[in-house]
Tab-separated table of C-alpha atoms in Angstrom:
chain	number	residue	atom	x	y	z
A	643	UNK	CA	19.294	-1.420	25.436
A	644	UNK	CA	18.363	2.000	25.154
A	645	UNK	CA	17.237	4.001	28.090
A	646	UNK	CA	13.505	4.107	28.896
A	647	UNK	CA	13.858	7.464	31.126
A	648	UNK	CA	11.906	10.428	29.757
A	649	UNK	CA	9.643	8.210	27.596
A	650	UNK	CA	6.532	9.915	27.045
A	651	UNK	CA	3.017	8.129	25.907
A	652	UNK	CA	2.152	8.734	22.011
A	653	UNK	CA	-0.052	10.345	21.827
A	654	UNK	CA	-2.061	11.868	19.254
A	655	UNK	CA	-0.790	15.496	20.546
A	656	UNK	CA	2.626	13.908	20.363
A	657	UNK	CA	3.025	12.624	17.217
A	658	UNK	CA	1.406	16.189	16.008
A	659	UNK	CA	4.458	18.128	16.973
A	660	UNK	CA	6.542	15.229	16.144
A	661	UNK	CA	5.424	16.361	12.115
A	662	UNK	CA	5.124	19.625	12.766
A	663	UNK	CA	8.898	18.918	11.592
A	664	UNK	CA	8.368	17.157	8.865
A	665	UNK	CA	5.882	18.867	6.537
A	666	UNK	CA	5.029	17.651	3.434
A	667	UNK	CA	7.153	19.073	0.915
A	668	UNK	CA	6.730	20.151	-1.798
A	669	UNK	CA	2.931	20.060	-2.315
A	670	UNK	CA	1.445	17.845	-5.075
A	671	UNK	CA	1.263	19.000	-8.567
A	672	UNK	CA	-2.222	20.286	-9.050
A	673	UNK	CA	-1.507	17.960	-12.393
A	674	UNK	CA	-2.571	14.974	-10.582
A	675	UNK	CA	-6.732	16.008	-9.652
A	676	UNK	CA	-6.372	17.009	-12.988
A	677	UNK	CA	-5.268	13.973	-14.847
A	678	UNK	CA	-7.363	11.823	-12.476
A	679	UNK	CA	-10.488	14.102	-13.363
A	680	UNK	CA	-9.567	13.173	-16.990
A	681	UNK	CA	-9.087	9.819	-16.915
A	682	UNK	CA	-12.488	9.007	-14.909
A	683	UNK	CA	-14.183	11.667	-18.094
A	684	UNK	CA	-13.151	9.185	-20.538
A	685	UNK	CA	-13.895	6.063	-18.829
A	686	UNK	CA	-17.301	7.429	-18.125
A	687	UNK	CA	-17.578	8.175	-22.308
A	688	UNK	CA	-16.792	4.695	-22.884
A	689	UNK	CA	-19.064	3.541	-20.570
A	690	UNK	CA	-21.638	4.948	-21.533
A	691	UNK	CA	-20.986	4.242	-25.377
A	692	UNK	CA	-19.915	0.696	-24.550
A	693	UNK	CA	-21.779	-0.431	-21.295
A	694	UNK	CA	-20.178	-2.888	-18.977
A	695	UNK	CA	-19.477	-6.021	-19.542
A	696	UNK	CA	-18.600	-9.553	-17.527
A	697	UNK	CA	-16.284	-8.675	-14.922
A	698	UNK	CA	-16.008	-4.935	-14.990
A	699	UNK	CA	-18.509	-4.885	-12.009
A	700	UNK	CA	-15.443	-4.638	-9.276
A	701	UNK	CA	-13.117	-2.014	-11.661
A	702	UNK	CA	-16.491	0.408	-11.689
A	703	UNK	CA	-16.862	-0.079	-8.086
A	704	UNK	CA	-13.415	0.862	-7.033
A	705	UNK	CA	-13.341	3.672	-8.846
A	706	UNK	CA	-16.503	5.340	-7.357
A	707	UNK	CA	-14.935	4.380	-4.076
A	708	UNK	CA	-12.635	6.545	-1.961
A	709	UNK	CA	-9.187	5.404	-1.523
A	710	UNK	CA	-8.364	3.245	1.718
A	711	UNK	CA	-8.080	5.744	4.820
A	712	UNK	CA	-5.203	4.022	6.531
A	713	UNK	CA	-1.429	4.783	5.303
A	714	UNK	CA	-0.150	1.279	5.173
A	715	UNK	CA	-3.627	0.081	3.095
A	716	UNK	CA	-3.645	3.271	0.883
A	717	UNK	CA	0.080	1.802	-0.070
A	718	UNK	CA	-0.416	-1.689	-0.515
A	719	UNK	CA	-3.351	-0.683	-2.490
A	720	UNK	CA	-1.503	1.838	-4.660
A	721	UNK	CA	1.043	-1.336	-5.027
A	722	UNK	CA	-1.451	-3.630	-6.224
A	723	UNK	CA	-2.822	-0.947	-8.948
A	724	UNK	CA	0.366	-0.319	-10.097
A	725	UNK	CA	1.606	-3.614	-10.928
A	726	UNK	CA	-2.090	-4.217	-12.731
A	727	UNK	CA	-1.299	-1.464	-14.829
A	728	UNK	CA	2.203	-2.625	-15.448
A	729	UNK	CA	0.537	-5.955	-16.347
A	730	UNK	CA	-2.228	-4.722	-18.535
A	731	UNK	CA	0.992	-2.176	-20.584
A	732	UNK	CA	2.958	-5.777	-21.451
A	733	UNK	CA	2.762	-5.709	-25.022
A	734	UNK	CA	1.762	-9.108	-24.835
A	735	UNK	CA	-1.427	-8.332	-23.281
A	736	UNK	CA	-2.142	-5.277	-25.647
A	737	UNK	CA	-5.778	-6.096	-27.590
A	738	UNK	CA	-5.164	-8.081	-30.947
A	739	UNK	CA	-5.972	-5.254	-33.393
A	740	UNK	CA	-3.670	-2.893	-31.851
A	741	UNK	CA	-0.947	-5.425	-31.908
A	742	UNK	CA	-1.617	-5.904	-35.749
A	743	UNK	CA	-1.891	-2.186	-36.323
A	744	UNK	CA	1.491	-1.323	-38.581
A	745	UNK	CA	2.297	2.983	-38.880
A	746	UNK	CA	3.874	5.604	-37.661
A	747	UNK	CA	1.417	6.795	-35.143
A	748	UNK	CA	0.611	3.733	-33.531
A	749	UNK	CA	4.337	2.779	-33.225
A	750	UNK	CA	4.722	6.453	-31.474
A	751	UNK	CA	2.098	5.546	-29.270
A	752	UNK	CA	3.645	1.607	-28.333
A	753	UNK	CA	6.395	4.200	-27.368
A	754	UNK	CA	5.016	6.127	-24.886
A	755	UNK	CA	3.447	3.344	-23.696
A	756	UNK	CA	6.572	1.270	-22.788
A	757	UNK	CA	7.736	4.865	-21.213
A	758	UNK	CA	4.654	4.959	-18.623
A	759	UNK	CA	5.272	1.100	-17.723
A	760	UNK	CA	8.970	1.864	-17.091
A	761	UNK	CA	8.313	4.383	-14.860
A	762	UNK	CA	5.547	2.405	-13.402
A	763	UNK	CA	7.982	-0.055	-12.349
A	764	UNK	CA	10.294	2.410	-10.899
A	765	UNK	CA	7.560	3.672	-9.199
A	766	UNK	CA	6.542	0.038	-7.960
A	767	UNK	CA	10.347	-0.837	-7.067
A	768	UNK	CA	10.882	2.746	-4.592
A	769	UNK	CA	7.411	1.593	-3.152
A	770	UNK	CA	8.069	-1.598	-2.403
A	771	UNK	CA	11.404	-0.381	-1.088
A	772	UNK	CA	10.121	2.367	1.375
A	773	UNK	CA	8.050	-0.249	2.621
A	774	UNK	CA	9.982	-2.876	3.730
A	775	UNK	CA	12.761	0.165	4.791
A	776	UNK	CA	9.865	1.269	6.908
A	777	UNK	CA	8.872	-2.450	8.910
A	778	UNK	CA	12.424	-2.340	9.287
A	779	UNK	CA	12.874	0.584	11.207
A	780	UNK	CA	9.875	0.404	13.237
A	781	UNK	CA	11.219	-3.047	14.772
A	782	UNK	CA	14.653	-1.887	14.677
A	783	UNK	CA	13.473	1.025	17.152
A	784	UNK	CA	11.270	-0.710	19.295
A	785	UNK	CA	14.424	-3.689	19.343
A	786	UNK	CA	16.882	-0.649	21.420
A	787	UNK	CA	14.095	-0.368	24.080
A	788	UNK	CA	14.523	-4.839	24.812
A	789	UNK	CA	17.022	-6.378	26.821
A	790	UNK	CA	20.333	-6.814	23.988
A	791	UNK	CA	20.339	-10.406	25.291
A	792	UNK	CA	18.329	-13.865	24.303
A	793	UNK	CA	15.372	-11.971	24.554
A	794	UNK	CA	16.290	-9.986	21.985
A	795	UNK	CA	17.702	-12.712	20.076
A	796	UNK	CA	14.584	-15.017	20.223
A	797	UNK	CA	12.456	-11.989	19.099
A	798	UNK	CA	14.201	-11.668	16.144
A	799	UNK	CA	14.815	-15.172	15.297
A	800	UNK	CA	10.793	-15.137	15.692
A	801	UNK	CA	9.986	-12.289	13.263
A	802	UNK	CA	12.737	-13.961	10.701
A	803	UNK	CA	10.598	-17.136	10.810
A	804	UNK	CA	7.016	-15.395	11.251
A	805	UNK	CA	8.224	-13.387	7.464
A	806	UNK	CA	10.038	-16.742	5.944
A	807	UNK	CA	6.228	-18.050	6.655
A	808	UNK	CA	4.326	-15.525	4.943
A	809	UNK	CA	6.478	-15.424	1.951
A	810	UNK	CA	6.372	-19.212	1.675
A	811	UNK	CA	2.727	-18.451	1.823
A	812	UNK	CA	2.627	-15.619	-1.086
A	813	UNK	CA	5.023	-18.118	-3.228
A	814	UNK	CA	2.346	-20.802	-2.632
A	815	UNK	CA	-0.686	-18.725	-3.702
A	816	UNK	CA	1.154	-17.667	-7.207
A	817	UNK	CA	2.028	-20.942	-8.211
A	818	UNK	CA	-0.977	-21.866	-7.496
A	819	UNK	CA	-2.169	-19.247	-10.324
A	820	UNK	CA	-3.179	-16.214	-7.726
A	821	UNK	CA	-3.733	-12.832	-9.427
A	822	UNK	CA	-2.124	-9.992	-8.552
A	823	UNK	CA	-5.135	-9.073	-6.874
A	824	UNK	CA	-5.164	-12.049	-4.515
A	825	UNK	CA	-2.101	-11.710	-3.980
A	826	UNK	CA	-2.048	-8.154	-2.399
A	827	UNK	CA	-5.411	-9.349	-0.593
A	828	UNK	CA	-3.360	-11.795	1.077
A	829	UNK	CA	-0.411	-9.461	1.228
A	830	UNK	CA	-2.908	-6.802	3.145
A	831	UNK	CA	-4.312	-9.915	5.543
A	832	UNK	CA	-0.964	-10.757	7.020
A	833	UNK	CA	0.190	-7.058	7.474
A	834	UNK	CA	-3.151	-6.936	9.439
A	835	UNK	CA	-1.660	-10.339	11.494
A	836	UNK	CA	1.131	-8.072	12.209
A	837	UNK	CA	-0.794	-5.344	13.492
A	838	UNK	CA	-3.084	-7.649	15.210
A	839	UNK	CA	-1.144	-9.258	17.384
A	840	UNK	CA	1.012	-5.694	17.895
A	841	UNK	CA	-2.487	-4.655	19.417
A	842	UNK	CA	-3.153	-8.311	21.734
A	843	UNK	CA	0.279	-7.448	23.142
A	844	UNK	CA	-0.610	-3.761	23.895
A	845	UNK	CA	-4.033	-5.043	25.318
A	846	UNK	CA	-2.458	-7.627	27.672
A	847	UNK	CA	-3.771	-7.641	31.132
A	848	UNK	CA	-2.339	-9.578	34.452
A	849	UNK	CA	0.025	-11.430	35.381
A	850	UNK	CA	1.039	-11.394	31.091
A	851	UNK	CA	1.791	-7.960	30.974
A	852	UNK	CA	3.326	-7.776	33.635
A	853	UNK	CA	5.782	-10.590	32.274
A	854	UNK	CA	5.327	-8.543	28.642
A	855	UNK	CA	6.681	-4.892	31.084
A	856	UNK	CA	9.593	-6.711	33.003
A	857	UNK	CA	10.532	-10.523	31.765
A	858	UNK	CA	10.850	-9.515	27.944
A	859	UNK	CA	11.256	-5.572	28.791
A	860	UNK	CA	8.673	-3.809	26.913
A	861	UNK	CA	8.046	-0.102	27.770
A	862	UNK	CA	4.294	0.651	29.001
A	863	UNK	CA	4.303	3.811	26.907
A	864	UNK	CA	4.853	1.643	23.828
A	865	UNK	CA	2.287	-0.671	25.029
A	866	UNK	CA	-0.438	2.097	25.319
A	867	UNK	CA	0.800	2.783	22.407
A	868	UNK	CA	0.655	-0.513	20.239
A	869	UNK	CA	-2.832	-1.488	21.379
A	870	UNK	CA	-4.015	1.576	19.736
A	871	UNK	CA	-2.151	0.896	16.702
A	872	UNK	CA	-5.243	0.201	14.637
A	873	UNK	CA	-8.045	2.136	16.258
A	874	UNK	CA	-9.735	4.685	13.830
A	875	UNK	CA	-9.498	7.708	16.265
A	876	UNK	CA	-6.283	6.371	17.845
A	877	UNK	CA	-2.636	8.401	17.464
A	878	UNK	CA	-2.193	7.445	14.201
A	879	UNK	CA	-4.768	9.248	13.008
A	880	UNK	CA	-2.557	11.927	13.197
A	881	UNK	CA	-0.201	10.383	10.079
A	882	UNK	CA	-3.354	10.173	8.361
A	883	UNK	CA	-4.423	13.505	8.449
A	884	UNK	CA	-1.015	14.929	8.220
A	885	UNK	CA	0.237	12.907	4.783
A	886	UNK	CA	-3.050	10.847	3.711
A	887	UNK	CA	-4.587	13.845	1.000
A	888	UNK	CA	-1.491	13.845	-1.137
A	889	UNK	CA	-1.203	9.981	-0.675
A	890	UNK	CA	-5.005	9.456	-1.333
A	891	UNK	CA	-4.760	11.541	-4.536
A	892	UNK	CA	-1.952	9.819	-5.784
A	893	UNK	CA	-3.664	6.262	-5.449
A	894	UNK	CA	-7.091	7.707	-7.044
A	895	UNK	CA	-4.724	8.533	-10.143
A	896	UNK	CA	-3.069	4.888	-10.608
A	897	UNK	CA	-6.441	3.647	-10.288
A	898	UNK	CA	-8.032	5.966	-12.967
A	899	UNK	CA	-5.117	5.037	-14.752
A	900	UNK	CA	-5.648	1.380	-14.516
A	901	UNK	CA	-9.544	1.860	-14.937
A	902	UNK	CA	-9.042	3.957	-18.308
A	903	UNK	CA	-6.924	0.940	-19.579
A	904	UNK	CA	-8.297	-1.951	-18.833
A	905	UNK	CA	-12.184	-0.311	-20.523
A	906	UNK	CA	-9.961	0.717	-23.487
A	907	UNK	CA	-8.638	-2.810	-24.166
A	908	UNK	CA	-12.030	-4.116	-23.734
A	909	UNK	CA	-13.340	-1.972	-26.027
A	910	UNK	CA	-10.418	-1.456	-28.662
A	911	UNK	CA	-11.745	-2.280	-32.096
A	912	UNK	CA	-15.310	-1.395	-31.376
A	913	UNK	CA	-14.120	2.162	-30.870
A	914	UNK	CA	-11.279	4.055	-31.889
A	915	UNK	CA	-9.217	5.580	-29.175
């Protein structure tokens, strides 16, 4: 158990000079408002050429939408539009014509296709990965501040089962014929169960925090600092304004990407693209 002497409360201030060493580096290629700016250009020609149709009502809404303003949201939500895209660049869900199309150019342009989707799904897989790194770490760190005894034992035992739960319940919702999109709604509703009940404990009052601060061992700086966890204007605001603009821009540009595609497809054979 890791010594709770010289603990500090996180603060917003904190946290602040906390990434004042750890900058974001190196800035984002200007290349990325620019593509983005492209992509929505075009979908706006085909849109107005070829006005909506059944079910488009939700992709047009997104993208006049701003991006999620939380970290972990902005990245499930980046998730979720990248594997869309990855689904939509399956050349079994290409439009008919283009699949029956036989030259040179359009087999150059299957090409780069398959290209993007690879490095989609790269993308998607060191994603995923930083992720789950990250929910790791977090309860690895607040784990050296608990007793190393049962206490410890039974909390992890407890987050092993809470996860095996939630997967079960993912696994349940695809065979069940989810889409993607449910999916990562349900996905985004049980990492806000996590950060839910991260806040209740922070928020306990009594006699249970007081069993929260000295039976199981918990810290009252970390506390403070989880029942803040999800306010707006809280410390993690911080994160937000610190790494959120590149992060924002980079979501805005998987879902232009995904928006361009999925009115192309729509529209491929009443327009030439």
């Amino acid at each position: 158990m890791a010594s709770t002497e010289g603990l500090v409360p996180i603060t917003r201030a904190f946290l602040a000079s906390y990434y004042d060493q750890h900058p974001f580096t190196p800035p984002l290629s200007p290349d990325v408002s620019r593509l983005s700016s492209h992509l929505r250009s075009m979908a706006t020609d085909l849109l107005t050429q070829h006005p909506p149709i059944h079910g488009e009502s939700i992709l047009i809404n997104e993208a006049e939408s701003h991006p999620p303003h939380k970290i972990d949201q902005n990245m499930w939500k980046n998730r979720e539009y990248i594997e869309e895209t990855i689904f939509l660049l399956q050349p079994s869900n290409f439009p008919d014509p283009f699949k029956q199309q036989s030259n040179p150019d359009y087999d150059q342009f299957s090409i780069v296709l398959a290209k993007l989707k690879d490095k989609l799904h790269n993308t998607l897989t060191t994603l995923e990965s930083f992720q789950i790194k990250n929910a790791d770490h977090v309860f690895n760190t607040v784990m050296t501040y608990l007793p190393q005894d049962f206490r410890g034992t039974l909390l992890r035992q407890q987050r092993e089962r809470s996860e095996r739960n939630k997967q079960a319940e993912v696994d349940a919702l695809v065979n069940s014929g989810g889409s993607i999109r449910d999916r990562y709604a349900l996905l985004w509703k049980q990492q806000m169960d996590r950060r839910r009940q991260l806040a209740q404990l922070g928020s306990a009052t009594g006699v249970y925090k007081t069993l929260v601060k000295y039976l199981v061992g918990v810290p009252e700086v970390l506390l403070d600092f989880t029942r803040q966890i999800n306010d707006d204007d809280g410390p993690m605001e911080e994160q937000r304004h610190r790494y959120g603009p590149p992060l924002y821009s980079l979501t805005s540009m998987i879902l232009y990407v995904r928006f361009f595609l999925s009115l192309s497809w729509a529209r491929y054979g009443l327009k030439k693209l």
